[in-house]
Amino acid sequence: MNELEAARQAALDAYAIVDSGPEQAFDDIVRLAVTLCGVSAASISLIDRDRVWFKAQIGVDQSQVPRELSLCNHAIDQPGRTLVIDDLDIDPIPAAKRRRLGGKPPRFYAGAPLLSPDGHPLGTLSVADVVPRHLTSQQVEGLELLARQTQHLLELRRLMLEQGQLLTAREAAALRAEQARAELQKRHEELQQTASRDPLTGLLNRAAMEVLLAETLARDASEQPPYTLLLLDIDHFKQVNDAHGHLAGDQALRAVADAVTQSIRKSDIAVRFGGEEIVVYLPGTALDGASEVAHRIRERIAQAPLSFSITVSMGIAAGDPARDRPEQTFGRADQALYRAKQAGRNRVVIDDTPFFSSIDPD
């Protein structure tokens, strides 16, 4: 393929029209050509490498013919003029026999070249008949006018295709941007989740509790339900580390955290407040309900699959958002926890009233 032919083929390929489906606008052109010239056949032919393919046709038997020595190939030899052959028996072109009009070879042919804006010949708008014909100058001019309209249709189709591709590309880019934003948001949330969780126990950490406390204080106290705070501390935790090692201490912390998580509702909030201290916020829970939660926690801890035994002490205090500041409730729960330790540990103390568990100290 020489350079000129390569450029011509590239110009045709830019339209992405070869082997496309029927389109009304092109079908209308060939019908007008038949009516204008008073012939039995017309076609819009596009020359694609080694074949001539018909985008629209009337009276032509084939959907394509070989390009070699084809009538359309002759028509684009001189792109600036319309090829008119009144009688192919007098002025024969061997390729004419390859085209069939109702099973017969053509005797008459006229083809106006279709050009790209750069002047590359793409194909022809042609008319043909099985008997000799002679076109008037007005008919030839009309055929050329229809060829120009076909060129405008081709160009409009190409522009619409490019716009569609551009829109598709923009939509794809917007989708990729949205996916990237969603992924970034997801990673941000995961990082926030990681930053707000204690890596050892999986409970919320103290920083997360401070955020939640700030959000709580920002809300109207009259819209918040009464609540209970439960403070838990592992008894003699330093001795666990000293006697069994820090890995065993980590196991003990995870076991206590699991016991807490399994004993509370989804609406409750558990926070690793300090080294071996856990705070549990129980919204809408009275003191007796919090006491039941404390019992469940201690029972699960007693059944934890550890090679050593551990116990916990807990202090519980009720809070009323309309009356108490969070730190006041926390202070009362902390005092209750202190009294539980002073009373011998391994027990629950509810505010100022000791509550002795049915589970005996180890």
Short mmCIF file of C-alpha atoms in Angstrom, two decimals:
data_model
loop_
_atom_site.label_atom_id
_atom_site.label_comp_id
_atom_site.label_asym_id
_atom_site.label_seq_id
_atom_site.Cartn_x
_atom_site.Cartn_y
_atom_site.Cartn_z
CA MET A 1 0.00 0.00 0.00
CA ASN A 2 1.52 3.30 -1.12
CA GLU A 3 1.45 6.46 0.98
CA LEU A 4 -1.44 8.04 -0.93
CA GLU A 5 -3.60 4.92 -0.62
CA ALA A 6 -2.73 4.59 3.07
CA ALA A 7 -3.89 8.17 3.66
CA ARG A 8 -7.11 7.50 1.69
CA GLN A 9 -7.82 4.35 3.70
CA ALA A 10 -7.12 6.16 6.97
CA ALA A 11 -9.59 8.87 5.96
CA LEU A 12 -12.28 6.23 5.31
CA ASP A 13 -11.51 4.39 8.55
CA ALA A 14 -12.05 7.63 10.49
CA TYR A 15 -15.75 7.45 9.62
CA ALA A 16 -16.13 3.93 11.11
CA ILE A 17 -18.93 3.35 8.65
CA VAL A 18 -17.88 0.27 6.68
CA ASP A 19 -19.99 -2.77 7.66
CA SER A 20 -22.40 -0.56 9.64
CA GLY A 21 -26.15 -1.13 9.50
CA PRO A 22 -28.69 0.59 7.26
CA GLU A 23 -29.41 4.27 7.91
CA GLN A 24 -32.50 6.07 6.61
CA ALA A 25 -30.65 9.21 5.51
CA PHE A 26 -28.36 7.27 3.15
CA ASP A 27 -31.25 5.12 1.88
CA ASP A 28 -33.13 8.32 1.00
CA ILE A 29 -30.17 9.57 -1.06
CA VAL A 30 -30.13 6.50 -3.33
CA ARG A 31 -33.92 6.69 -3.77
CA LEU A 32 -33.59 10.31 -4.85
CA ALA A 33 -30.78 9.36 -7.24
CA VAL A 34 -32.96 6.68 -8.89
CA THR A 35 -35.84 9.15 -9.28
CA LEU A 36 -33.63 11.97 -10.53
CA CYS A 37 -31.82 9.92 -13.16
CA GLY A 38 -34.70 7.65 -14.16
CA VAL A 39 -32.66 4.46 -13.66
CA SER A 40 -33.27 1.09 -12.02
CA ALA A 41 -30.31 1.05 -9.62
CA ALA A 42 -28.26 3.34 -7.40
CA SER A 43 -25.77 2.87 -4.58
CA ILE A 44 -23.53 4.64 -2.13
CA SER A 45 -20.27 2.71 -2.52
CA LEU A 46 -17.28 2.90 -0.18
CA ILE A 47 -13.91 1.57 -1.31
CA ASP A 48 -12.39 -0.42 1.54
CA ARG A 49 -8.96 -1.90 0.82
CA ASP A 50 -9.70 -4.78 -1.60
CA ARG A 51 -13.50 -4.47 -1.82
CA VAL A 52 -16.29 -2.06 -2.67
CA TRP A 53 -18.94 -2.10 0.04
CA PHE A 54 -22.42 -0.62 -0.43
CA LYS A 55 -23.68 1.54 2.44
CA ALA A 56 -27.04 1.96 0.68
CA GLN A 57 -28.37 0.42 -2.53
CA ILE A 58 -31.42 0.01 -4.74
CA GLY A 59 -31.53 -2.56 -7.53
CA VAL A 60 -28.02 -3.91 -6.85
CA ASP A 61 -27.91 -7.63 -6.10
CA GLN A 62 -24.67 -7.73 -4.07
CA SER A 63 -23.76 -6.10 -0.77
CA GLN A 64 -20.15 -5.77 -1.91
CA VAL A 65 -17.93 -6.56 -4.91
CA PRO A 66 -14.16 -6.98 -5.35
CA ARG A 67 -12.37 -3.67 -5.76
CA GLU A 68 -10.04 -4.75 -8.54
CA LEU A 69 -11.14 -3.12 -11.82
CA SER A 70 -14.49 -2.17 -10.27
CA LEU A 71 -16.63 0.60 -11.71
CA CYS A 72 -16.27 2.69 -8.53
CA ASN A 73 -12.51 2.23 -8.60
CA HIS A 74 -12.53 3.78 -12.08
CA ALA A 75 -14.78 6.58 -10.86
CA ILE A 76 -12.26 7.74 -8.20
CA ASP A 77 -9.33 7.74 -10.63
CA GLN A 78 -10.31 11.35 -11.34
CA PRO A 79 -11.84 12.54 -8.03
CA GLY A 80 -12.76 15.94 -9.45
CA ARG A 81 -15.21 14.70 -12.08
CA THR A 82 -18.22 12.44 -12.45
CA LEU A 83 -17.66 9.31 -14.55
CA VAL A 84 -20.53 8.71 -16.99
CA ILE A 85 -20.64 5.71 -19.37
CA ASP A 86 -23.78 5.68 -21.51
CA ASP A 87 -23.25 2.17 -22.91
CA LEU A 88 -20.80 -0.26 -21.37
CA ASP A 89 -21.02 -2.45 -24.51
CA ILE A 90 -19.50 0.38 -26.54
CA ASP A 91 -17.13 1.59 -23.79
CA PRO A 92 -16.57 -1.69 -21.90
CA ILE A 93 -15.08 -2.03 -18.45
CA PRO A 94 -14.45 -5.68 -17.56
CA ALA A 95 -15.35 -5.06 -13.94
CA ALA A 96 -18.85 -4.02 -14.92
CA LYS A 97 -19.71 -7.68 -15.33
CA ARG A 98 -19.09 -8.27 -11.64
CA ARG A 99 -22.01 -6.10 -10.62
CA ARG A 100 -25.50 -7.49 -11.10
CA LEU A 101 -28.74 -5.52 -11.42
CA GLY A 102 -31.64 -7.91 -11.08
CA GLY A 103 -29.38 -10.73 -12.23
CA LYS A 104 -28.16 -8.83 -15.31
CA PRO A 105 -24.93 -6.94 -15.99
CA PRO A 106 -25.20 -3.16 -16.21
CA ARG A 107 -25.16 -1.34 -19.55
CA PHE A 108 -25.19 2.19 -18.09
CA TYR A 109 -23.16 3.66 -15.22
CA ALA A 110 -22.57 7.12 -13.72
CA GLY A 111 -20.58 7.69 -10.55
CA ALA A 112 -19.88 10.92 -8.64
CA PRO A 113 -16.89 10.60 -6.27
CA LEU A 114 -17.41 11.03 -2.52
CA LEU A 115 -14.52 12.98 -1.01
CA SER A 116 -13.32 13.61 2.52
CA PRO A 117 -12.75 17.27 3.60
CA ASP A 118 -9.05 16.68 2.79
CA GLY A 119 -9.91 15.56 -0.72
CA HIS A 120 -9.35 11.82 -0.25
CA PRO A 121 -11.73 9.74 -2.43
CA LEU A 122 -13.86 7.52 -0.21
CA GLY A 123 -16.20 5.98 -2.78
CA THR A 124 -19.02 7.06 -5.07
CA LEU A 125 -22.68 7.86 -5.36
CA SER A 126 -23.53 5.93 -8.51
CA VAL A 127 -26.52 5.12 -10.68
CA ALA A 128 -26.78 2.23 -13.14
CA ASP A 129 -29.20 0.45 -15.45
CA VAL A 130 -29.38 -2.68 -17.57
CA VAL A 131 -30.04 -0.62 -20.70
CA PRO A 132 -28.04 2.27 -22.19
CA ARG A 133 -28.87 5.71 -20.82
CA HIS A 134 -27.87 9.32 -21.35
CA LEU A 135 -27.99 11.81 -18.50
CA THR A 136 -28.77 15.45 -19.15
CA SER A 137 -26.45 18.07 -17.73
CA GLN A 138 -29.12 18.86 -15.13
CA GLN A 139 -29.22 15.20 -14.07
CA VAL A 140 -25.43 15.05 -13.80
CA GLU A 141 -25.47 18.27 -11.76
CA GLY A 142 -28.23 16.81 -9.56
CA LEU A 143 -26.23 13.61 -9.05
CA GLU A 144 -23.22 15.67 -8.02
CA LEU A 145 -25.39 17.69 -5.65
CA LEU A 146 -26.62 14.48 -4.04
CA ALA A 147 -22.98 13.32 -3.78
CA ARG A 148 -22.14 16.52 -1.88
CA GLN A 149 -25.09 15.92 0.44
CA THR A 150 -23.80 12.38 0.99
CA GLN A 151 -20.41 13.84 1.92
CA HIS A 152 -22.13 16.16 4.42
CA LEU A 153 -23.97 13.17 5.86
CA LEU A 154 -20.73 11.24 6.19
CA GLU A 155 -19.04 14.18 7.87
CA LEU A 156 -22.00 14.76 10.20
CA ARG A 157 -21.99 11.09 11.08
CA ARG A 158 -18.27 11.20 11.83
CA LEU A 159 -18.66 14.28 14.04
CA MET A 160 -21.54 12.65 15.92
CA LEU A 161 -19.43 9.54 16.38
CA GLU A 162 -16.53 11.62 17.71
CA GLN A 163 -18.89 13.49 20.04
CA GLY A 164 -20.27 10.19 21.24
CA GLN A 165 -16.78 8.86 21.82
CA LEU A 166 -15.81 12.07 23.61
CA LEU A 167 -18.92 11.86 25.78
CA THR A 168 -18.22 8.21 26.50
CA ALA A 169 -14.63 9.09 27.38
CA ARG A 170 -15.82 11.88 29.66
CA GLU A 171 -18.35 9.62 31.31
CA ALA A 172 -15.66 6.96 31.75
CA ALA A 173 -13.30 9.57 33.19
CA ALA A 174 -16.05 10.83 35.51
CA LEU A 175 -16.77 7.24 36.56
CA ARG A 176 -13.07 6.61 37.21
CA ALA A 177 -12.88 9.84 39.19
CA GLU A 178 -15.93 8.85 41.23
CA GLN A 179 -14.51 5.38 41.81
CA ALA A 180 -11.20 6.93 42.85
CA ARG A 181 -13.04 9.33 45.17
CA ALA A 182 -15.06 6.45 46.64
CA GLU A 183 -11.91 4.39 47.09
CA LEU A 184 -10.17 7.36 48.72
CA GLN A 185 -13.19 7.88 50.98
CA LYS A 186 -13.19 4.19 51.84
CA ARG A 187 -9.47 4.28 52.66
CA HIS A 188 -10.03 7.45 54.69
CA GLU A 189 -12.83 5.78 56.62
CA GLU A 190 -10.70 2.69 57.12
CA LEU A 191 -7.86 4.87 58.39
CA GLN A 192 -10.29 6.69 60.67
CA GLN A 193 -11.64 3.35 61.83
CA THR A 194 -8.11 2.10 62.46
CA ALA A 195 -7.17 5.33 64.22
CA SER A 196 -10.23 5.10 66.46
CA ARG A 197 -9.69 1.45 67.44
CA ASP A 198 -7.33 -0.06 69.93
CA PRO A 199 -5.20 -2.46 67.83
CA LEU A 200 -4.93 -5.07 70.59
CA THR A 201 -8.55 -5.37 71.75
CA GLY A 202 -10.48 -3.94 68.81
CA LEU A 203 -12.37 -1.65 71.20
CA LEU A 204 -12.64 2.08 70.62
CA ASN A 205 -9.67 3.99 71.98
CA ARG A 206 -9.59 7.02 74.25
CA ALA A 207 -9.30 9.48 71.37
CA ALA A 208 -12.49 8.06 69.84
CA MET A 209 -14.23 8.40 73.19
CA GLU A 210 -13.28 12.08 73.36
CA VAL A 211 -14.76 12.63 69.88
CA LEU A 212 -17.97 10.88 70.91
CA LEU A 213 -18.09 12.91 74.12
CA ALA A 214 -17.69 16.16 72.17
CA GLU A 215 -20.51 15.14 69.80
CA THR A 216 -22.70 14.27 72.79
CA LEU A 217 -22.07 17.61 74.47
CA ALA A 218 -22.96 19.40 71.23
CA ARG A 219 -26.46 17.89 71.24
CA ASP A 220 -29.41 19.16 73.23
CA ALA A 221 -29.33 17.42 76.63
CA SER A 222 -33.12 17.12 76.65
CA GLU A 223 -32.95 14.89 73.56
CA GLN A 224 -30.48 12.44 75.11
CA PRO A 225 -31.64 9.42 77.13
CA PRO A 226 -30.43 8.59 80.66
CA TYR A 227 -27.50 6.21 80.64
CA THR A 228 -25.19 4.14 82.79
CA LEU A 229 -21.39 4.06 82.82
CA LEU A 230 -19.56 0.85 83.68
CA LEU A 231 -15.85 1.04 84.52
CA LEU A 232 -13.91 -2.23 84.49
CA ASP A 233 -10.37 -2.95 85.66
CA ILE A 234 -8.48 -6.26 85.49
CA ASP A 235 -7.43 -7.29 88.98
CA HIS A 236 -3.68 -7.50 89.67
CA PHE A 237 -2.87 -7.12 85.97
CA LYS A 238 0.78 -6.36 86.71
CA GLN A 239 1.09 -9.70 88.44
CA VAL A 240 -0.29 -11.43 85.32
CA ASN A 241 2.45 -9.81 83.23
CA ASP A 242 5.13 -10.58 85.83
CA ALA A 243 4.09 -14.20 86.33
CA HIS A 244 3.12 -15.19 82.79
CA GLY A 245 4.75 -12.61 80.52
CA HIS A 246 3.43 -9.71 78.47
CA LEU A 247 2.07 -11.97 75.72
CA ALA A 248 -0.13 -13.61 78.32
CA GLY A 249 -1.14 -10.15 79.50
CA ASP A 250 -2.21 -9.31 75.94
CA GLN A 251 -4.24 -12.53 75.83
CA ALA A 252 -5.95 -11.53 79.05
CA LEU A 253 -6.82 -8.08 77.66
CA ARG A 254 -8.27 -9.61 74.49
CA ALA A 255 -10.28 -12.12 76.53
CA VAL A 256 -11.77 -9.35 78.69
CA ALA A 257 -12.51 -7.21 75.61
CA ASP A 258 -14.23 -10.18 73.92
CA ALA A 259 -16.30 -10.80 77.06
CA VAL A 260 -17.38 -7.16 77.09
CA THR A 261 -18.21 -7.09 73.37
CA GLN A 262 -20.28 -10.29 73.63
CA SER A 263 -22.20 -8.98 76.64
CA ILE A 264 -23.37 -5.59 75.35
CA ARG A 265 -25.77 -4.38 72.65
CA LYS A 266 -24.77 -2.86 69.32
CA SER A 267 -25.97 0.51 70.60
CA ASP A 268 -23.61 0.29 73.60
CA ILE A 269 -20.07 1.63 73.36
CA ALA A 270 -16.97 -0.01 74.84
CA VAL A 271 -13.68 1.91 75.09
CA ARG A 272 -10.21 0.82 76.19
CA PHE A 273 -9.65 3.78 78.47
CA GLY A 274 -6.26 2.91 79.90
CA GLY A 275 -3.82 0.02 80.15
CA GLU A 276 -6.24 -2.51 81.66
CA GLU A 277 -9.26 -0.25 82.12
CA ILE A 278 -12.40 -0.44 79.97
CA VAL A 279 -15.31 2.02 79.99
CA VAL A 280 -18.74 0.89 78.76
CA TYR A 281 -21.45 3.42 77.89
CA LEU A 282 -24.96 1.94 78.17
CA PRO A 283 -27.55 4.41 76.82
CA GLY A 284 -31.12 3.98 78.04
CA THR A 285 -29.99 1.43 80.63
CA ALA A 286 -30.87 1.65 84.34
CA LEU A 287 -28.59 0.51 87.16
CA ASP A 288 -30.20 -2.92 87.48
CA GLY A 289 -29.77 -3.50 83.73
CA ALA A 290 -26.13 -2.44 83.93
CA SER A 291 -25.67 -4.84 86.85
CA GLU A 292 -26.91 -7.69 84.65
CA VAL A 293 -24.43 -6.67 81.93
CA ALA A 294 -21.64 -6.69 84.54
CA HIS A 295 -22.61 -10.22 85.63
CA ARG A 296 -22.54 -11.46 82.03
CA ILE A 297 -19.10 -9.97 81.55
CA ARG A 298 -17.72 -11.61 84.68
CA GLU A 299 -19.24 -14.97 83.78
CA ARG A 300 -17.68 -14.90 80.32
CA ILE A 301 -14.32 -13.90 81.75
CA ALA A 302 -14.49 -16.85 84.16
CA GLN A 303 -15.04 -19.14 81.14
CA ALA A 304 -12.29 -17.55 78.98
CA PRO A 305 -9.90 -20.13 77.43
CA LEU A 306 -6.81 -18.95 79.30
CA SER A 307 -4.12 -21.06 80.96
CA PHE A 308 -4.42 -18.85 84.04
CA SER A 309 -7.36 -17.26 85.82
CA ILE A 310 -8.19 -13.56 85.92
CA THR A 311 -10.86 -11.51 87.66
CA VAL A 312 -12.17 -7.98 87.20
CA SER A 313 -13.55 -5.25 89.41
CA MET A 314 -16.32 -2.94 88.14
CA GLY A 315 -17.92 0.31 89.22
CA ILE A 316 -21.30 1.44 87.87
CA ALA A 317 -22.98 4.85 87.99
CA ALA A 318 -26.12 6.23 86.38
CA GLY A 319 -26.13 9.53 84.49
CA ASP A 320 -28.85 11.94 83.46
CA PRO A 321 -27.81 14.30 80.61
CA ALA A 322 -30.30 16.88 81.82
CA ARG A 323 -28.65 16.90 85.27
CA ASP A 324 -25.11 15.52 85.09
CA ARG A 325 -22.06 16.41 83.10
CA PRO A 326 -20.34 13.30 81.67
CA GLU A 327 -17.28 13.80 83.87
CA GLN A 328 -19.50 13.80 86.97
CA THR A 329 -20.99 10.43 86.07
CA PHE A 330 -17.54 9.13 85.22
CA GLY A 331 -16.27 10.32 88.60
CA ARG A 332 -19.00 8.44 90.47
CA ALA A 333 -18.32 5.27 88.48
CA ASP A 334 -14.61 5.65 89.16
CA GLN A 335 -15.28 6.02 92.89
CA ALA A 336 -17.46 2.90 92.77
CA LEU A 337 -14.62 1.03 91.02
CA TYR A 338 -12.19 2.24 93.69
CA ARG A 339 -14.49 0.91 96.42
CA ALA A 340 -14.74 -2.43 94.61
CA LYS A 341 -10.96 -2.71 94.72
CA GLN A 342 -10.79 -1.59 98.33
CA ALA A 343 -13.39 -4.22 99.24
CA GLY A 344 -11.22 -7.02 97.93
CA ARG A 345 -11.61 -6.83 94.10
CA ASN A 346 -13.45 -9.34 91.93
CA ARG A 347 -16.76 -7.64 92.47
CA VAL A 348 -19.18 -4.99 91.20
CA VAL A 349 -20.04 -1.82 93.11
CA ILE A 350 -23.01 0.25 92.00
CA ASP A 351 -22.41 3.90 92.79
CA ASP A 352 -22.38 4.18 96.60
CA THR A 353 -24.03 0.81 97.21
CA PRO A 354 -21.82 -2.33 97.10
CA PHE A 355 -23.12 -5.17 94.98
CA PHE A 356 -21.47 -8.50 95.70
CA SER A 357 -21.44 -10.95 92.84
CA SER A 358 -22.58 -14.52 93.22
CA ILE A 359 -19.29 -15.51 91.65
CA ASP A 360 -16.85 -16.23 94.45
CA PRO A 361 -13.38 -14.65 94.29
CA ASP A 362 -10.63 -16.95 93.08
#
